[in-house]
Amino acid sequence: MSFAIDPELLAALWRERHPSGPPVAHTFRTRYADRWVRFHSLPGSKRYPESEDEYAIVLDRYNTILDELFADTDVFVVTMDWSDTPTGPEGYPTPRQILHPDGIRWWTESEQDDPDPEFHTHTRLYADRRRWNRGCLDGLLRAVADEALVEVFVADTELRRIHHPYDGGADVILATPTERDRVRDRRTAWLSSHPAGL
């Protein structure tokens, strides 16, 4: 069950907690590098599940980390679409509205650097607040694993911990480097062998 949110209050909280930039999930890894860790969704760093057994592994890994971060708390769930105009139709069809029907638009991040308006984009973020329960986002997470949805993230209500699932894994931002290390060290088998942790 979702609860109503006040988009302006949520935007103000984001600006207070994260003055370095907007809530665009693909930027979190570099902006919060000192508190970031990446977990892969499948053994061997395989990117996409190809069977129900592999989907079960993906969902278990997402949910295990989400449980560790958010058990018995409320969370904000954020999804995204984009358009050529701030209020126009989405630029490509996604299952966002079906999988996140209670999401209220709370942020629009516009890129208008190009002089040609045809190349302007408007990233629109939608959020709701709900009690975290294991499995409550499995539909969204499965769509993320298939790359049918991108830029999804889940955050605690103080916006100090963020879980950004993507097709292939999850970028997790913790409140401190020490907390990041504790969470990372519990799941070393899910880490990348890449020296940068990618």
C-alpha positions as protocol buffer text, in pm:
chain_id: "A"
residue {
  index: 1
  type: MET
  ca { x: 0 y: 0 z: 0 }
}
residue {
  index: 2
  type: SER
  ca { x: 132 y: 342 z: -97 }
}
residue {
  index: 3
  type: PHE
  ca { x: 95 y: 665 z: 95 }
}
residue {
  index: 4
  type: ALA
  ca { x: 55 y: 1013 z: -46 }
}
residue {
  index: 5
  type: ILE
  ca { x: 368 y: 1223 z: -69 }
}
residue {
  index: 6
  type: ASP
  ca { x: 418 y: 1597 z: -101 }
}
residue {
  index: 7
  type: PRO
  ca { x: 637 y: 1645 z: -410 }
}
residue {
  index: 8
  type: GLU
  ca { x: 765 y: 1985 z: -296 }
}
residue {
  index: 9
  type: LEU
  ca { x: 868 y: 1857 z: 47 }
}
residue {
  index: 10
  type: LEU
  ca { x: 1039 y: 1555 z: -106 }
}
residue {
  index: 11
  type: ALA
  ca { x: 1225 y: 1778 z: -355 }
}
residue {
  index: 12
  type: ALA
  ca { x: 1334 y: 2008 z: -70 }
}
residue {
  index: 13
  type: LEU
  ca { x: 1458 y: 1708 z: 131 }
}
residue {
  index: 14
  type: TRP
  ca { x: 1655 y: 1583 z: -170 }
}
residue {
  index: 15
  type: ARG
  ca { x: 1818 y: 1925 z: -219 }
}
residue {
  index: 16
  type: GLU
  ca { x: 1905 y: 1941 z: 152 }
}
residue {
  index: 17
  type: ARG
  ca { x: 2055 y: 1590 z: 164 }
}
residue {
  index: 18
  type: HIS
  ca { x: 2208 y: 1587 z: -185 }
}
residue {
  index: 19
  type: PRO
  ca { x: 2306 y: 1939 z: -290 }
}
residue {
  index: 20
  type: SER
  ca { x: 2558 y: 1796 z: -539 }
}
residue {
  index: 21
  type: GLY
  ca { x: 2293 y: 1715 z: -797 }
}
residue {
  index: 22
  type: PRO
  ca { x: 1948 y: 1594 z: -900 }
}
residue {
  index: 23
  type: PRO
  ca { x: 1803 y: 1249 z: -821 }
}
residue {
  index: 24
  type: VAL
  ca { x: 1908 y: 1093 z: -1150 }
}
residue {
  index: 25
  type: ALA
  ca { x: 2008 y: 737 z: -1058 }
}
residue {
  index: 26
  type: HIS
  ca { x: 2283 y: 673 z: -1313 }
}
residue {
  index: 27
  type: THR
  ca { x: 2485 y: 961 z: -1161 }
}
residue {
  index: 28
  type: PHE
  ca { x: 2488 y: 821 z: -806 }
}
residue {
  index: 29
  type: ARG
  ca { x: 2788 y: 594 z: -855 }
}
residue {
  index: 30
  type: THR
  ca { x: 3024 y: 880 z: -936 }
}
residue {
  index: 31
  type: ARG
  ca { x: 2868 y: 1143 z: -709 }
}
residue {
  index: 32
  type: TYR
  ca { x: 2879 y: 921 z: -400 }
}
residue {
  index: 33
  type: ALA
  ca { x: 3183 y: 709 z: -485 }
}
residue {
  index: 34
  type: ASP
  ca { x: 3304 y: 706 z: -124 }
}
residue {
  index: 35
  type: ARG
  ca { x: 2977 y: 541 z: -10 }
}
residue {
  index: 36
  type: TRP
  ca { x: 2900 y: 331 z: -320 }
}
residue {
  index: 37
  type: VAL
  ca { x: 2911 y: -42 z: -378 }
}
residue {
  index: 38
  type: ARG
  ca { x: 2784 y: -247 z: -672 }
}
residue {
  index: 39
  type: PHE
  ca { x: 2638 y: -596 z: -644 }
}
residue {
  index: 40
  type: HIS
  ca { x: 2586 y: -818 z: -946 }
}
residue {
  index: 41
  type: SER
  ca { x: 2254 y: -994 z: -994 }
}
residue {
  index: 42
  type: LEU
  ca { x: 2375 y: -1328 z: -1127 }
}
residue {
  index: 43
  type: PRO
  ca { x: 2676 y: -1555 z: -1072 }
}
residue {
  index: 44
  type: GLY
  ca { x: 2969 y: -1488 z: -1301 }
}
residue {
  index: 45
  type: SER
  ca { x: 2847 y: -1129 z: -1351 }
}
residue {
  index: 46
  type: LYS
  ca { x: 2598 y: -1251 z: -1610 }
}
residue {
  index: 47
  type: ARG
  ca { x: 2389 y: -956 z: -1716 }
}
residue {
  index: 48
  type: TYR
  ca { x: 2044 y: -1089 z: -1815 }
}
residue {
  index: 49
  type: PRO
  ca { x: 1844 y: -1380 z: -1670 }
}
residue {
  index: 50
  type: GLU
  ca { x: 1737 y: -1641 z: -1925 }
}
residue {
  index: 51
  type: SER
  ca { x: 1528 y: -1877 z: -1714 }
}
residue {
  index: 52
  type: GLU
  ca { x: 1287 y: -1868 z: -1421 }
}
residue {
  index: 53
  type: ASP
  ca { x: 1564 y: -2009 z: -1201 }
}
residue {
  index: 54
  type: GLU
  ca { x: 1784 y: -1714 z: -1295 }
}
residue {
  index: 55
  type: TYR
  ca { x: 1501 y: -1466 z: -1235 }
}
residue {
  index: 56
  type: ALA
  ca { x: 1464 y: -1621 z: -889 }
}
residue {
  index: 57
  type: ILE
  ca { x: 1834 y: -1556 z: -820 }
}
residue {
  index: 58
  type: VAL
  ca { x: 1806 y: -1197 z: -944 }
}
residue {
  index: 59
  type: LEU
  ca { x: 1502 y: -1122 z: -729 }
}
residue {
  index: 60
  type: ASP
  ca { x: 1655 y: -1292 z: -426 }
}
residue {
  index: 61
  type: ARG
  ca { x: 1970 y: -1081 z: -454 }
}
residue {
  index: 62
  type: TYR
  ca { x: 1779 y: -756 z: -501 }
}
residue {
  index: 63
  type: ASN
  ca { x: 1546 y: -838 z: -211 }
}
residue {
  index: 64
  type: THR
  ca { x: 1825 y: -952 z: 20 }
}
residue {
  index: 65
  type: ILE
  ca { x: 2004 y: -618 z: -6 }
}
residue {
  index: 66
  type: LEU
  ca { x: 1677 y: -423 z: 11 }
}
residue {
  index: 67
  type: ASP
  ca { x: 1586 y: -616 z: 328 }
}
residue {
  index: 68
  type: GLU
  ca { x: 1923 y: -536 z: 479 }
}
residue {
  index: 69
  type: LEU
  ca { x: 1878 y: -165 z: 408 }
}
residue {
  index: 70
  type: PHE
  ca { x: 1508 y: -113 z: 470 }
}
residue {
  index: 71
  type: ALA
  ca { x: 1349 y: -393 z: 679 }
}
residue {
  index: 72
  type: ASP
  ca { x: 1059 y: -267 z: 893 }
}
residue {
  index: 73
  type: THR
  ca { x: 1077 y: 87 z: 753 }
}
residue {
  index: 74
  type: ASP
  ca { x: 900 y: 304 z: 499 }
}
residue {
  index: 75
  type: VAL
  ca { x: 1074 y: 376 z: 170 }
}
residue {
  index: 76
  type: PHE
  ca { x: 1037 y: 602 z: -129 }
}
residue {
  index: 77
  type: VAL
  ca { x: 1009 y: 415 z: -458 }
}
residue {
  index: 78
  type: VAL
  ca { x: 1112 y: 621 z: -760 }
}
residue {
  index: 79
  type: THR
  ca { x: 1057 y: 550 z: -1129 }
}
residue {
  index: 80
  type: MET
  ca { x: 1131 y: 757 z: -1438 }
}
residue {
  index: 81
  type: ASP
  ca { x: 1020 y: 842 z: -1786 }
}
residue {
  index: 82
  type: TRP
  ca { x: 1137 y: 1108 z: -2025 }
}
residue {
  index: 83
  type: SER
  ca { x: 987 y: 1328 z: -2293 }
}
residue {
  index: 84
  type: ASP
  ca { x: 1081 y: 1590 z: -2549 }
}
residue {
  index: 85
  type: THR
  ca { x: 869 y: 1838 z: -2351 }
}
residue {
  index: 86
  type: PRO
  ca { x: 813 y: 1876 z: -1975 }
}
residue {
  index: 87
  type: THR
  ca { x: 450 y: 1764 z: -1997 }
}
residue {
  index: 88
  type: GLY
  ca { x: 438 y: 1567 z: -2322 }
}
residue {
  index: 89
  type: PRO
  ca { x: 395 y: 1195 z: -2375 }
}
residue {
  index: 90
  type: GLU
  ca { x: 679 y: 965 z: -2272 }
}
residue {
  index: 91
  type: GLY
  ca { x: 955 y: 931 z: -2528 }
}
residue {
  index: 92
  type: TYR
  ca { x: 931 y: 552 z: -2538 }
}
residue {
  index: 93
  type: PRO
  ca { x: 674 y: 310 z: -2401 }
}
residue {
  index: 94
  type: THR
  ca { x: 749 y: 142 z: -2069 }
}
residue {
  index: 95
  type: PRO
  ca { x: 542 y: -48 z: -1811 }
}
residue {
  index: 96
  type: ARG
  ca { x: 611 y: 230 z: -1557 }
}
residue {
  index: 97
  type: GLN
  ca { x: 248 y: 338 z: -1514 }
}
residue {
  index: 98
  type: ILE
  ca { x: 129 y: -21 z: -1475 }
}
residue {
  index: 99
  type: LEU
  ca { x: 403 y: -121 z: -1231 }
}
residue {
  index: 100
  type: HIS
  ca { x: 412 y: 206 z: -1035 }
}
residue {
  index: 101
  type: PRO
  ca { x: 55 y: 338 z: -1056 }
}
residue {
  index: 102
  type: ASP
  ca { x: 77 y: 538 z: -732 }
}
residue {
  index: 103
  type: GLY
  ca { x: 389 y: 727 z: -836 }
}
residue {
  index: 104
  type: ILE
  ca { x: 336 y: 1103 z: -822 }
}
residue {
  index: 105
  type: ARG
  ca { x: 553 y: 1325 z: -1038 }
}
residue {
  index: 106
  type: TRP
  ca { x: 789 y: 1504 z: -804 }
}
residue {
  index: 107
  type: TRP
  ca { x: 1088 y: 1612 z: -1013 }
}
residue {
  index: 108
  type: THR
  ca { x: 1161 y: 1712 z: -1373 }
}
residue {
  index: 109
  type: GLU
  ca { x: 1522 y: 1743 z: -1478 }
}
residue {
  index: 110
  type: SER
  ca { x: 1554 y: 1918 z: -1814 }
}
residue {
  index: 111
  type: GLU
  ca { x: 1849 y: 1903 z: -2053 }
}
residue {
  index: 112
  type: GLN
  ca { x: 1823 y: 2194 z: -2294 }
}
residue {
  index: 113
  type: ASP
  ca { x: 2188 y: 2266 z: -2375 }
}
residue {
  index: 114
  type: ASP
  ca { x: 2146 y: 2191 z: -2745 }
}
residue {
  index: 115
  type: PRO
  ca { x: 2014 y: 2494 z: -2938 }
}
residue {
  index: 116
  type: ASP
  ca { x: 1782 y: 2264 z: -3133 }
}
residue {
  index: 117
  type: PRO
  ca { x: 1464 y: 2199 z: -2929 }
}
residue {
  index: 118
  type: GLU
  ca { x: 1431 y: 1858 z: -3095 }
}
residue {
  index: 119
  type: PHE
  ca { x: 1727 y: 1745 z: -2886 }
}
residue {
  index: 120
  type: HIS
  ca { x: 1592 y: 1868 z: -2552 }
}
residue {
  index: 121
  type: THR
  ca { x: 1497 y: 1598 z: -2302 }
}
residue {
  index: 122
  type: HIS
  ca { x: 1302 y: 1613 z: -1980 }
}
residue {
  index: 123
  type: THR
  ca { x: 1360 y: 1336 z: -1728 }
}
residue {
  index: 124
  type: ARG
  ca { x: 1052 y: 1302 z: -1508 }
}
residue {
  index: 125
  type: LEU
  ca { x: 1069 y: 1123 z: -1175 }
}
residue {
  index: 126
  type: TYR
  ca { x: 770 y: 970 z: -999 }
}
residue {
  index: 127
  type: ALA
  ca { x: 767 y: 869 z: -632 }
}
residue {
  index: 128
  type: ASP
  ca { x: 549 y: 702 z: -377 }
}
residue {
  index: 129
  type: ARG
  ca { x: 599 y: 604 z: -15 }
}
residue {
  index: 130
  type: ARG
  ca { x: 527 y: 255 z: 112 }
}
residue {
  index: 131
  type: ARG
  ca { x: 624 y: 9 z: 382 }
}
residue {
  index: 132
  type: TRP
  ca { x: 910 y: -208 z: 266 }
}
residue {
  index: 133
  type: ASN
  ca { x: 822 y: -578 z: 254 }
}
residue {
  index: 134
  type: ARG
  ca { x: 1031 y: -839 z: 79 }
}
residue {
  index: 135
  type: GLY
  ca { x: 879 y: -904 z: -263 }
}
residue {
  index: 136
  type: CYS
  ca { x: 666 y: -589 z: -275 }
}
residue {
  index: 137
  type: LEU
  ca { x: 862 y: -461 z: -577 }
}
residue {
  index: 138
  type: ASP
  ca { x: 918 y: -786 z: -761 }
}
residue {
  index: 139
  type: GLY
  ca { x: 724 y: -670 z: -1067 }
}
residue {
  index: 140
  type: LEU
  ca { x: 932 y: -352 z: -1091 }
}
residue {
  index: 141
  type: LEU
  ca { x: 1256 y: -539 z: -1022 }
}
residue {
  index: 142
  type: ARG
  ca { x: 1185 y: -798 z: -1289 }
}
residue {
  index: 143
  type: ALA
  ca { x: 1119 y: -518 z: -1541 }
}
residue {
  index: 144
  type: VAL
  ca { x: 1448 y: -357 z: -1439 }
}
residue {
  index: 145
  type: ALA
  ca { x: 1630 y: -690 z: -1487 }
}
residue {
  index: 146
  type: ASP
  ca { x: 1489 y: -700 z: -1841 }
}
residue {
  index: 147
  type: GLU
  ca { x: 1583 y: -333 z: -1901 }
}
residue {
  index: 148
  type: ALA
  ca { x: 1215 y: -252 z: -1957 }
}
residue {
  index: 149
  type: LEU
  ca { x: 1252 y: 14 z: -1684 }
}
residue {
  index: 150
  type: VAL
  ca { x: 1561 y: 221 z: -1606 }
}
residue {
  index: 151
  type: GLU
  ca { x: 1659 y: 479 z: -1345 }
}
residue {
  index: 152
  type: VAL
  ca { x: 1452 y: 311 z: -1072 }
}
residue {
  index: 153
  type: PHE
  ca { x: 1565 y: 359 z: -713 }
}
residue {
  index: 154
  type: VAL
  ca { x: 1448 y: 293 z: -359 }
}
residue {
  index: 155
  type: ALA
  ca { x: 1550 y: 518 z: -69 }
}
residue {
  index: 156
  type: ASP
  ca { x: 1483 y: 546 z: 301 }
}
residue {
  index: 157
  type: THR
  ca { x: 1259 y: 835 z: 404 }
}
residue {
  index: 158
  type: GLU
  ca { x: 1563 y: 1040 z: 510 }
}
residue {
  index: 159
  type: LEU
  ca { x: 1726 y: 984 z: 167 }
}
residue {
  index: 160
  type: ARG
  ca { x: 2048 y: 856 z: 328 }
}
residue {
  index: 161
  type: ARG
  ca { x: 2046 y: 505 z: 179 }
}
residue {
  index: 162
  type: ILE
  ca { x: 1970 y: 438 z: -187 }
}
residue {
  index: 163
  type: HIS
  ca { x: 1929 y: 114 z: -381 }
}
residue {
  index: 164
  type: HIS
  ca { x: 1943 y: 163 z: -759 }
}
residue {
  index: 165
  type: PRO
  ca { x: 1876 y: -166 z: -940 }
}
residue {
  index: 166
  type: TYR
  ca { x: 1977 y: -192 z: -1302 }
}
residue {
  index: 167
  type: ASP
  ca { x: 1992 y: -471 z: -1559 }
}
residue {
  index: 168
  type: GLY
  ca { x: 2278 y: -674 z: -1420 }
}
residue {
  index: 169
  type: GLY
  ca { x: 2295 y: -561 z: -1060 }
}
residue {
  index: 170
  type: ALA
  ca { x: 2240 y: -280 z: -816 }
}
residue {
  index: 171
  type: ASP
  ca { x: 2431 y: 30 z: -716 }
}
residue {
  index: 172
  type: VAL
  ca { x: 2391 y: 89 z: -343 }
}
residue {
  index: 173
  type: ILE
  ca { x: 2469 y: 416 z: -167 }
}
residue {
  index: 174
  type: LEU
  ca { x: 2508 y: 396 z: 211 }
}
residue {
  index: 175
  type: ALA
  ca { x: 2505 y: 668 z: 473 }
}
residue {
  index: 176
  type: THR
  ca { x: 2879 y: 641 z: 549 }
}
residue {
  index: 177
  type: PRO
  ca { x: 3187 y: 468 z: 405 }
}
residue {
  index: 178
  type: THR
  ca { x: 3198 y: 245 z: 714 }
}
residue {
  index: 179
  type: GLU
  ca { x: 2841 y: 128 z: 658 }
}
residue {
  index: 180
  type: ARG
  ca { x: 2921 y: 71 z: 291 }
}
residue {
  index: 181
  type: ASP
  ca { x: 3214 y: -150 z: 391 }
}
residue {
  index: 182
  type: ARG
  ca { x: 2998 y: -357 z: 628 }
}
residue {
  index: 183
  type: VAL
  ca { x: 2729 y: -415 z: 365 }
}
residue {
  index: 184
  type: ARG
  ca { x: 2988 y: -491 z: 94 }
}
residue {
  index: 185
  type: ASP
  ca { x: 3181 y: -735 z: 313 }
}
residue {
  index: 186
  type: ARG
  ca { x: 2868 y: -945 z: 386 }
}
residue {
  index: 187
  type: ARG
  ca { x: 2815 y: -1021 z: 16 }
}
residue {
  index: 188
  type: THR
  ca { x: 3161 y: -1053 z: -135 }
}
residue {
  index: 189
  type: ALA
  ca { x: 3049 y: -1331 z: -370 }
}
residue {
  index: 190
  type: TRP
  ca { x: 2816 y: -1081 z: -542 }
}
residue {
  index: 191
  type: LEU
  ca { x: 3089 y: -826 z: -611 }
}
residue {
  index: 192
  type: SER
  ca { x: 3261 y: -772 z: -944 }
}
residue {
  index: 193
  type: SER
  ca { x: 3617 y: -887 z: -1000 }
}
residue {
  index: 194
  type: HIS
  ca { x: 3678 y: -559 z: -1186 }
}
residue {
  index: 195
  type: PRO
  ca { x: 3932 y: -345 z: -994 }
}
residue {
  index: 196
  type: ALA
  ca { x: 3690 y: -48 z: -989 }
}
residue {
  index: 197
  type: GLY
  ca { x: 3403 y: -266 z: -863 }
}
residue {
  index: 198
  type: LEU
  ca { x: 3201 y: -225 z: -1183 }
}
